[in-house]
Short mmCIF file of C-alpha atoms in Angstrom, two decimals:
data_model
loop_
_atom_site.label_atom_id
_atom_site.label_comp_id
_atom_site.label_asym_id
_atom_site.label_seq_id
_atom_site.Cartn_x
_atom_site.Cartn_y
_atom_site.Cartn_z
CA MET A 42 -56.39 149.98 178.31
CA MET A 43 -55.99 147.46 175.94
CA LYS A 44 -59.08 146.02 174.68
CA GLU A 45 -58.72 142.03 175.32
CA ILE A 46 -59.19 139.57 172.37
CA THR A 47 -60.65 136.63 173.15
CA ILE A 48 -59.56 133.64 171.28
CA ALA A 49 -60.55 130.03 170.86
CA VAL A 50 -58.24 127.44 168.73
CA VAL A 51 -59.78 124.43 166.52
CA ASP A 52 -57.37 122.35 165.52
CA ASP A 53 -56.99 118.36 165.66
CA HIS A 54 -53.16 118.45 165.68
CA PRO A 55 -52.46 118.60 169.42
CA LEU A 56 -48.75 119.50 168.87
CA PHE A 57 -49.77 122.80 166.21
CA ARG A 58 -52.64 123.74 168.48
CA GLU A 59 -50.77 123.73 172.07
CA GLY A 60 -48.20 125.59 169.94
CA ILE A 61 -50.54 128.28 168.61
CA ILE A 62 -52.02 128.64 171.88
CA ARG A 63 -48.29 129.02 173.71
CA ILE A 64 -47.71 131.59 170.90
CA LEU A 65 -50.91 133.94 171.71
CA SER A 66 -51.00 133.44 174.90
CA GLU A 67 -47.62 135.24 175.72
CA ILE A 68 -49.08 138.52 173.70
CA PRO A 69 -50.29 140.96 175.63
CA GLY A 70 -54.06 141.82 174.97
CA PHE A 71 -54.69 138.12 173.71
CA ARG A 72 -56.39 135.76 176.13
CA ILE A 73 -56.98 131.89 175.01
CA VAL A 74 -61.01 130.74 176.20
CA GLY A 75 -61.11 127.58 174.39
CA GLN A 76 -59.80 124.99 172.14
CA GLY A 77 -61.26 122.35 170.33
CA SER A 78 -60.06 119.56 167.64
CA THR A 79 -63.36 119.32 165.60
CA SER A 80 -66.20 121.21 163.76
CA ASP A 81 -68.67 120.16 166.27
CA GLU A 82 -66.77 121.57 168.98
CA ALA A 83 -65.73 124.95 167.08
CA LEU A 84 -69.42 125.22 167.07
CA SER A 85 -69.94 124.43 170.35
CA LEU A 86 -66.80 126.79 171.59
CA SER A 87 -68.66 129.77 169.53
CA ALA A 88 -72.18 129.22 171.32
CA THR A 89 -70.85 129.02 174.39
CA LEU A 90 -68.24 131.19 174.91
CA THR A 91 -68.30 133.42 172.14
CA PRO A 92 -64.78 134.31 171.72
CA SER A 93 -63.79 137.64 169.82
CA ILE A 94 -62.14 135.17 167.38
CA LEU A 95 -62.57 131.41 166.27
CA LEU A 96 -59.49 130.40 164.86
CA MET A 97 -59.85 127.15 162.93
CA ASP A 98 -58.39 124.93 160.25
CA ILE A 99 -59.79 123.64 157.13
CA SER A 100 -58.68 119.97 157.37
CA MET A 101 -60.51 118.56 160.69
CA PRO A 102 -62.78 116.01 161.60
CA GLY A 103 -66.34 117.33 160.29
CA GLY A 104 -64.53 120.05 157.84
CA GLY A 105 -64.08 123.56 158.80
CA LEU A 106 -65.32 125.05 155.84
CA ASN A 107 -68.41 123.19 156.63
CA ALA A 108 -68.55 124.51 160.15
CA ILE A 109 -68.51 128.03 158.95
CA VAL A 110 -72.53 128.62 158.14
CA PRO A 111 -73.64 126.64 160.87
CA ILE A 112 -71.51 128.84 163.42
CA LEU A 113 -72.61 132.31 162.22
CA GLN A 114 -76.16 130.90 162.06
CA GLU A 115 -76.00 129.99 165.93
CA ASN A 116 -73.91 133.36 166.56
CA PRO A 117 -73.70 135.85 163.59
CA ASP A 118 -71.15 138.25 165.58
CA GLN A 119 -68.40 135.08 165.51
CA LYS A 120 -65.48 136.30 163.47
CA ILE A 121 -63.53 133.38 162.11
CA ILE A 122 -60.00 133.17 160.66
CA MET A 123 -59.05 130.04 158.96
CA LEU A 124 -55.64 128.71 160.04
CA THR A 125 -54.57 125.90 157.03
CA VAL A 126 -52.07 124.58 154.91
CA SER A 127 -54.22 125.20 151.64
CA GLU A 128 -53.62 127.33 148.98
CA THR A 129 -56.04 126.47 146.93
CA THR A 130 -58.31 129.76 145.40
CA ASP A 131 -61.41 127.40 145.43
CA ASP A 132 -60.75 127.24 149.44
CA VAL A 133 -60.07 130.32 149.77
CA MET A 134 -63.06 131.59 148.04
CA SER A 135 -65.15 128.96 149.81
CA ALA A 136 -64.08 129.96 153.43
CA LEU A 137 -64.69 133.66 152.53
CA SER A 138 -68.19 133.49 151.14
CA LYS A 139 -69.15 131.37 154.07
CA GLY A 140 -68.31 134.13 155.65
CA ALA A 141 -64.94 133.70 157.16
CA LYS A 142 -63.53 137.29 157.98
CA GLY A 143 -59.66 136.01 157.64
CA TYR A 144 -57.80 133.08 155.89
CA VAL A 145 -53.95 132.77 157.28
CA LEU A 146 -51.49 130.17 155.96
CA LYS A 147 -49.72 128.04 158.53
CA GLY A 148 -46.27 128.62 159.19
CA VAL A 149 -46.55 132.24 159.48
CA GLY A 150 -44.75 134.25 162.07
CA SER A 151 -46.20 134.86 165.26
CA ARG A 152 -46.00 138.87 164.49
CA ILE A 153 -48.46 138.32 161.03
CA LEU A 154 -50.89 135.80 163.27
CA ALA A 155 -50.95 138.46 165.57
CA ASP A 156 -51.51 141.09 162.80
CA SER A 157 -54.53 138.91 161.47
CA VAL A 158 -56.12 138.57 164.81
CA ARG A 159 -55.99 142.14 165.35
CA SER A 160 -57.07 143.19 161.94
CA VAL A 161 -60.62 140.71 162.08
CA ASP A 162 -60.81 141.83 165.43
CA ALA A 163 -61.02 145.24 164.53
CA GLY A 164 -63.55 144.26 161.72
CA ASP A 165 -61.52 144.03 158.57
CA THR A 166 -61.11 140.97 156.42
CA TYR A 167 -57.42 139.60 156.03
CA VAL A 168 -55.88 137.68 153.52
CA SER A 169 -52.44 135.79 153.43
CA PRO A 170 -50.76 138.62 150.78
CA SER A 171 -49.76 135.99 148.66
CA LEU A 172 -53.23 134.45 148.00
CA SER A 173 -54.80 137.85 148.03
CA ALA A 174 -52.69 138.87 145.20
CA ARG A 175 -54.17 135.47 143.31
CA LEU A 176 -57.87 136.17 144.74
CA LEU A 177 -57.77 139.57 142.64
CA SER A 178 -56.00 138.35 139.61
CA ASP A 179 -58.62 136.14 139.82
CA MET A 180 -61.79 138.17 140.01
CA SER A 181 -60.23 140.73 137.75
CA SER A 182 -59.98 138.39 134.86
CA SER A 183 -62.13 139.79 131.83
CA ALA A 184 -62.91 136.43 130.66
CA ALA A 185 -64.26 135.03 134.04
CA LEU A 186 -66.89 138.15 134.49
CA ALA A 187 -68.05 137.37 130.70
CA LYS A 188 -68.85 133.74 131.53
CA ARG A 189 -70.41 134.87 134.55
CA GLY A 190 -72.80 137.95 132.75
CA ASN A 191 -74.18 140.21 135.52
CA PRO A 192 -73.61 138.68 138.88
CA ILE A 193 -75.88 141.62 140.47
CA ASP A 194 -78.96 139.68 138.80
CA ASP A 195 -78.40 136.30 141.25
CA LEU A 196 -79.30 138.89 144.18
CA THR A 197 -82.61 139.40 145.54
CA ASN A 198 -84.29 143.17 145.21
CA ARG A 199 -83.85 143.45 149.02
CA GLU A 200 -79.93 142.06 148.46
CA GLN A 201 -79.51 144.81 145.56
CA GLU A 202 -81.21 147.58 147.66
CA VAL A 203 -78.61 147.05 150.71
CA LEU A 204 -75.92 146.46 148.31
CA ASN A 205 -76.70 149.83 146.91
CA LEU A 206 -76.46 151.73 150.33
CA VAL A 207 -73.25 149.76 150.93
CA ALA A 208 -71.92 151.17 147.79
CA GLU A 209 -73.08 154.99 149.33
CA GLY A 210 -70.66 153.98 152.39
CA LEU A 211 -73.12 153.20 154.64
CA SER A 212 -72.54 151.03 157.55
CA ASN A 213 -74.54 148.10 159.08
CA LYS A 214 -76.09 149.81 161.57
CA ARG A 215 -76.89 152.90 159.10
CA ILE A 216 -78.31 150.77 156.56
CA ALA A 217 -80.73 149.18 159.41
CA LEU A 218 -81.64 152.02 160.11
CA ARG A 219 -82.48 153.39 156.39
CA LEU A 220 -84.63 150.26 156.00
CA GLY A 221 -86.09 150.14 159.12
CA VAL A 222 -84.77 146.09 160.13
CA HIS A 223 -82.49 144.51 162.65
CA GLU A 224 -78.79 145.28 161.98
CA LYS A 225 -78.28 141.64 162.48
CA THR A 226 -81.13 141.22 159.32
CA ILE A 227 -78.44 143.25 157.44
CA LYS A 228 -75.51 140.89 158.59
CA GLN A 229 -77.32 138.30 157.10
CA HIS A 230 -78.05 139.93 153.44
CA MET A 231 -74.45 140.79 153.71
CA THR A 232 -73.37 137.10 154.59
CA HIS A 233 -75.66 136.14 151.24
CA ILE A 234 -74.15 139.14 149.38
CA PHE A 235 -70.72 138.10 149.56
CA ALA A 236 -71.22 134.15 149.06
CA LYS A 237 -73.19 135.31 145.53
CA LEU A 238 -70.98 137.64 144.27
CA GLY A 239 -67.60 135.64 145.26
CA ILE A 240 -66.16 138.53 147.37
CA SER A 241 -65.43 138.74 150.73
CA ASN A 242 -65.26 142.45 151.60
CA ARG A 243 -67.54 145.94 151.18
CA THR A 244 -64.60 147.34 149.08
CA GLU A 245 -65.39 144.52 146.85
CA ALA A 246 -69.18 144.70 146.66
CA ALA A 247 -68.93 148.37 145.76
CA MET A 248 -66.48 147.22 142.74
CA THR A 249 -68.60 144.80 141.36
CA LEU A 250 -72.03 146.84 141.54
CA ARG A 251 -69.94 149.86 139.78
CA ASN A 252 -68.39 147.39 136.91
CA ALA A 253 -72.29 145.91 136.81
CA THR A 254 -73.32 149.21 135.97
CA VAL A 255 -70.84 150.24 133.63
CA GLN A 256 -71.56 146.96 131.43
CA ALA A 257 -74.84 147.39 131.65
#
């Protein structure tokens, strides 16, 4: 039996929001459980309905980017996908560093949108390919790395401990067992690590640690 993915859509443009809802509602396995138009409504939808995916715009009353951290503080397991027209690297990095798991440009086809929802629901991070290539280029810039110094120094001792276990390939659950803490605590550490290192997934975390070790 196909797993049902519940979705809440938050966008302050009614016609666009209704169009997205109609498209997703027609896809087998997807169910729309709520909709809104502001950051406050996004927080309320996540807290009360706990949808599998919160699909949210950046440009709306209250600001989509501003809503990410409060939403995750209230519901750490919430998976957020930003659906926006903004292609700026700063917006992409800000969204991912704050905890969003997806960044999709408006105008994509229904198949790509559905794929991004399924990917994030499965635990992956999804960024529109054109933006992903730009991010990787920026991250690999030796000039940027030199200016930044060793990013690992920005982490607390506990965050460095968690990062080393991530590099060993351990899941959040196994790290929690190893350190004797709750899995939710590890997820919070991961959110802080991603934000401080300016990365968006565990692979990039391991690569950053490796590069820092080589430079040291």
